[in-house]
Short mmCIF file of C-alpha atoms in Angstrom, two decimals:
data_model
loop_
_atom_site.label_atom_id
_atom_site.label_comp_id
_atom_site.label_asym_id
_atom_site.label_seq_id
_atom_site.Cartn_x
_atom_site.Cartn_y
_atom_site.Cartn_z
CA MET A 1 251.48 242.94 39.46
CA SER A 2 252.39 240.44 42.07
CA LYS A 3 249.63 239.57 44.62
CA LEU A 4 249.91 237.91 48.01
CA CYS A 5 248.05 234.54 47.87
CA ALA A 6 246.96 232.30 50.64
CA VAL A 7 246.32 228.70 49.61
CA PHE A 8 244.75 226.47 52.35
CA GLY A 9 245.42 222.90 51.53
CA GLY A 10 248.35 223.94 49.47
CA THR A 11 250.51 220.85 50.32
CA ARG A 12 248.84 218.32 47.93
CA GLY A 13 246.60 217.65 45.07
CA ILE A 14 244.71 220.63 43.68
CA GLY A 15 245.93 223.15 46.32
CA LYS A 16 249.53 222.23 45.47
CA ALA A 17 248.91 222.70 41.89
CA VAL A 18 247.29 226.15 42.56
CA SER A 19 250.28 227.23 44.65
CA GLN A 20 252.74 226.12 41.74
CA LEU A 21 250.69 228.04 39.14
CA LEU A 22 250.50 231.14 41.10
CA ALA A 23 254.04 231.11 41.93
CA ASP A 24 254.98 230.47 38.13
CA GLN A 25 252.97 233.57 37.32
CA GLY A 26 255.06 235.77 39.67
CA HIS A 27 252.75 235.98 42.78
CA ARG A 28 253.86 235.49 46.42
CA VAL A 29 252.27 232.24 47.74
CA VAL A 30 251.63 231.39 51.44
CA VAL A 31 251.24 227.62 51.55
CA LEU A 32 249.02 226.46 54.39
CA GLY A 33 248.45 222.83 55.55
CA ARG A 34 248.00 220.92 58.66
CA SER A 35 251.58 219.79 58.60
CA LEU A 36 254.15 222.57 58.89
CA ASP A 37 256.84 220.26 57.36
CA SER A 38 254.74 219.57 54.37
CA ALA A 39 253.90 223.12 53.82
CA GLN A 40 257.55 224.19 54.04
CA ALA A 41 258.62 221.54 51.60
CA VAL A 42 256.13 222.81 49.03
CA ALA A 43 257.05 226.43 49.73
CA GLU A 44 260.72 225.85 49.42
CA ALA A 45 260.15 224.01 46.02
CA LEU A 46 258.21 227.18 44.90
CA GLY A 47 261.29 229.43 45.44
CA ALA A 48 262.60 232.08 47.97
CA ASP A 49 259.71 234.40 47.85
CA HIS A 50 257.20 231.91 49.22
CA ILE A 51 256.61 230.93 52.76
CA ALA A 52 254.66 228.27 54.77
CA HIS A 53 252.26 228.17 57.67
CA SER A 54 250.47 225.54 59.48
CA CYS A 55 246.71 225.69 60.16
CA ASP A 56 244.53 222.99 61.17
CA VAL A 57 241.06 223.81 59.92
CA SER A 58 239.40 221.55 62.39
CA LYS A 59 240.46 223.82 65.17
CA ASN A 60 238.53 227.28 65.12
CA LYS A 61 241.17 229.28 67.14
CA THR A 62 243.85 228.92 64.57
CA TYR A 63 242.36 231.02 61.80
CA LYS A 64 242.64 234.46 63.35
CA ASN A 65 246.17 233.81 64.52
CA THR A 66 247.20 232.54 61.10
CA PHE A 67 245.93 235.57 59.38
CA ASP A 68 247.35 237.92 61.95
CA LYS A 69 250.75 236.43 61.40
CA ILE A 70 250.61 236.64 57.65
CA GLN A 71 249.42 240.22 57.71
CA ALA A 72 251.99 241.40 60.24
CA SER A 73 254.82 239.89 58.25
CA LEU A 74 253.62 240.23 54.60
CA GLY A 75 250.59 242.43 54.49
CA PRO A 76 246.98 241.72 53.61
CA VAL A 77 246.00 238.68 51.38
CA HIS A 78 244.88 239.48 47.86
CA TYR A 79 243.93 236.07 46.82
CA LEU A 80 242.54 233.30 48.96
CA VAL A 81 242.04 229.78 47.75
CA ASN A 82 240.26 227.22 50.03
CA ALA A 83 241.32 223.75 48.85
CA THR A 84 241.43 222.02 52.24
CA GLY A 85 238.88 219.28 52.64
CA LEU A 86 237.98 215.85 53.57
CA GLU A 87 237.30 213.93 50.32
CA VAL A 88 237.80 216.91 48.19
CA THR A 89 237.32 215.03 44.84
CA CYS A 90 234.41 213.04 43.63
CA TYR A 91 232.94 209.64 44.46
CA CYS A 92 235.97 208.20 46.12
CA THR A 93 236.00 208.64 49.85
CA PHE A 94 237.24 206.60 52.71
CA ARG A 95 234.61 207.97 54.97
CA ASP A 96 231.72 207.38 52.52
CA SER A 97 228.67 205.45 53.86
CA LEU A 98 224.95 205.64 53.97
CA LEU A 99 223.66 208.26 56.35
CA LEU A 100 222.29 205.57 58.80
CA ARG A 101 225.73 204.07 59.05
CA THR A 102 227.71 207.31 59.46
CA LYS A 103 229.27 208.15 62.72
CA ILE A 104 228.32 211.36 64.32
CA GLU A 105 232.08 212.30 64.59
CA ASP A 106 232.49 211.76 60.77
CA ILE A 107 229.49 214.01 60.06
CA LEU A 108 230.95 216.74 62.12
CA ALA A 109 234.43 216.33 60.84
CA GLN A 110 233.24 216.74 57.17
CA LEU A 111 231.04 219.76 57.93
CA HIS A 112 233.72 221.29 59.95
CA THR A 113 236.50 220.89 57.48
CA ASN A 114 234.68 221.32 54.11
CA LEU A 115 232.20 224.00 54.97
CA LEU A 116 232.95 225.72 58.36
CA GLY A 117 236.68 225.85 57.53
CA SER A 118 236.18 227.70 54.46
CA MET A 119 233.75 230.13 55.96
CA LEU A 120 236.28 230.93 58.74
CA THR A 121 239.20 231.50 56.40
CA CYS A 122 237.05 233.83 54.42
CA LYS A 123 235.91 235.68 57.43
CA TYR A 124 239.44 236.47 58.46
CA ALA A 125 240.87 237.02 55.13
CA LEU A 126 238.20 239.66 54.34
CA ARG A 127 239.53 242.01 57.01
CA GLY A 128 242.48 242.80 54.93
CA MET A 129 240.63 242.72 51.71
CA LEU A 130 238.10 245.45 52.58
CA GLN A 131 240.57 248.24 51.93
CA GLN A 132 242.21 246.98 48.75
CA GLY A 133 239.69 244.48 47.22
CA GLY A 134 240.49 240.93 46.58
CA SER A 135 239.34 237.62 45.15
CA ILE A 136 238.35 234.17 46.79
CA VAL A 137 237.96 230.84 45.21
CA ASN A 138 236.49 228.04 47.15
CA ILE A 139 236.96 224.32 45.97
CA GLY A 140 233.62 222.49 46.03
CA SER A 141 232.73 219.30 44.16
CA ILE A 142 230.32 218.04 41.49
CA VAL A 143 228.81 216.00 44.25
CA GLY A 144 227.70 219.12 45.98
CA LEU A 145 225.70 219.87 42.76
CA LYS A 146 224.38 216.45 41.71
CA GLY A 147 224.46 214.37 44.96
CA ASN A 148 225.62 210.78 45.16
CA THR A 149 224.52 207.72 47.07
CA GLY A 150 226.61 207.16 50.18
CA GLN A 151 227.87 210.67 50.18
CA SER A 152 224.97 212.70 51.70
CA VAL A 153 227.09 214.35 54.47
CA TYR A 154 229.95 215.16 51.89
CA SER A 155 227.35 216.52 49.40
CA ALA A 156 225.77 218.59 52.08
CA SER A 157 229.17 220.12 53.04
CA LYS A 158 230.00 221.01 49.34
CA ALA A 159 226.52 222.15 48.54
CA GLY A 160 226.61 224.43 51.50
CA LEU A 161 229.92 225.97 49.95
CA VAL A 162 227.78 226.89 46.86
CA GLY A 163 225.22 228.85 48.77
CA PHE A 164 227.89 230.32 51.06
CA THR A 165 229.95 231.44 47.99
CA ARG A 166 227.02 233.07 46.21
CA SER A 167 225.77 234.85 49.36
CA LEU A 168 229.22 236.19 50.36
CA ALA A 169 229.77 237.34 46.75
CA LYS A 170 226.66 239.58 47.16
CA GLU A 171 227.81 240.89 50.58
CA VAL A 172 231.22 241.95 49.55
CA ALA A 173 230.87 242.93 45.86
CA ALA A 174 230.57 246.69 46.66
CA LYS A 175 234.06 246.41 48.27
CA ASN A 176 235.54 245.04 44.91
CA ILE A 177 235.98 241.62 46.53
CA ARG A 178 234.90 238.60 44.25
CA VAL A 179 234.04 235.09 45.53
CA ASN A 180 233.66 232.14 43.23
CA LEU A 181 233.69 228.29 43.42
CA VAL A 182 235.28 225.57 41.34
CA ALA A 183 233.57 222.23 41.42
CA PRO A 184 235.82 219.38 40.21
CA GLY A 185 234.84 215.85 39.14
CA PHE A 186 237.31 212.97 39.18
CA ILE A 187 240.86 214.35 39.66
CA LYS A 188 244.06 212.42 39.84
CA THR A 189 244.89 213.10 43.49
CA ASP A 190 245.65 211.03 46.55
CA MET A 191 241.83 210.92 47.09
CA THR A 192 241.29 208.94 43.81
CA ILE A 193 243.90 206.34 44.48
CA GLY A 194 242.41 202.89 44.40
CA ILE A 195 239.45 203.69 42.07
CA ASN A 196 238.96 201.55 39.07
CA GLU A 197 239.84 204.35 36.63
CA ALA A 198 239.12 202.19 33.56
CA GLU A 199 235.54 201.63 34.69
CA VAL A 200 234.70 205.07 35.99
CA LYS A 201 235.97 206.90 33.03
CA LYS A 202 233.29 205.31 30.82
CA ALA A 203 230.88 207.78 32.50
CA ILE A 204 233.08 210.82 31.68
CA PRO A 205 232.49 212.19 28.08
CA LEU A 206 236.03 213.31 27.85
CA GLY A 207 237.13 209.66 28.67
CA ARG A 208 239.66 210.38 31.40
CA PHE A 209 240.41 211.81 35.00
CA GLY A 210 241.47 215.41 35.20
CA ASP A 211 244.79 216.53 36.40
CA PRO A 212 245.26 218.86 39.21
CA ASP A 213 246.96 221.31 36.97
CA GLU A 214 243.77 221.62 34.95
CA VAL A 215 241.72 222.47 37.95
CA ALA A 216 244.36 224.97 39.01
CA GLN A 217 243.92 226.75 35.66
CA ALA A 218 240.18 227.23 36.44
CA VAL A 219 241.00 228.40 39.98
CA VAL A 220 243.54 231.02 38.78
CA PHE A 221 241.25 232.11 36.02
CA LEU A 222 238.51 232.95 38.52
CA LEU A 223 240.94 234.64 40.83
CA LYS A 224 242.05 237.06 38.19
CA SER A 225 238.74 237.59 36.26
CA PRO A 226 237.58 241.06 37.33
CA TYR A 227 233.91 240.83 36.20
CA ILE A 228 233.03 237.33 37.47
CA THR A 229 231.60 236.80 41.03
CA GLY A 230 229.24 234.45 42.71
CA GLN A 231 229.72 231.72 40.02
CA VAL A 232 230.25 227.97 40.03
CA LEU A 233 232.72 226.66 37.47
CA VAL A 234 232.40 222.90 36.85
CA VAL A 235 235.73 221.16 35.95
CA ASP A 236 234.64 217.44 35.32
CA GLY A 237 235.31 216.42 31.77
CA GLY A 238 231.57 216.54 31.13
CA LEU A 239 230.64 214.07 34.00
CA GLN A 240 227.61 216.29 34.83
CA LEU A 241 226.21 215.55 31.53
CA ALA A 242 226.13 211.84 32.11
CA ILE A 243 224.70 211.68 35.79
#
């Protein structure tokens, strides 16, 4: 049965791959991103049944309005994917620095986008899910599980998502709403451009970076698995085994 799916960060990388896979499986997809033009381009490529909305997750007031518009025109969201984030992949960020060198505005930007943003999208999506059930997948990072030098703020934002995901899963399970998290490692996206792949992949047991499509498969698996909630699924080629 076709479900209505909202994919935040659906214009590139992992979010775009999730949008494509959901559309290929016959679901209606709402592609959300900071740029409406980019979101529309992805939605149009997916086909006529899919639409685009702009939503800047750095601005609190946009969340409620976004979900109000979606529900008014399409109905409640069944599947929610939170793929928006600063430095959504592993060990490869333009804002990375030791905590003592990190600007306050960069700390706040990462926490707001990576953690608070996902909390607020969940908050407003849940209103429609309470009557019908639903499924949420947040995109974390292996850095949120293992930590990494120079990424204390990023790690904190992604580790916070783990605690949030598990706590929310407990809160809403009785309403047939499931909440899970996917923690990627090195994935070939815009965020990993410039990394010395030949050097880094030596630490990955499978010997390569992952593709966004491979993460998307894990996300959709969790969206559709009726007896899995509050879990963290690591998609890292075995990197966690080596660090």
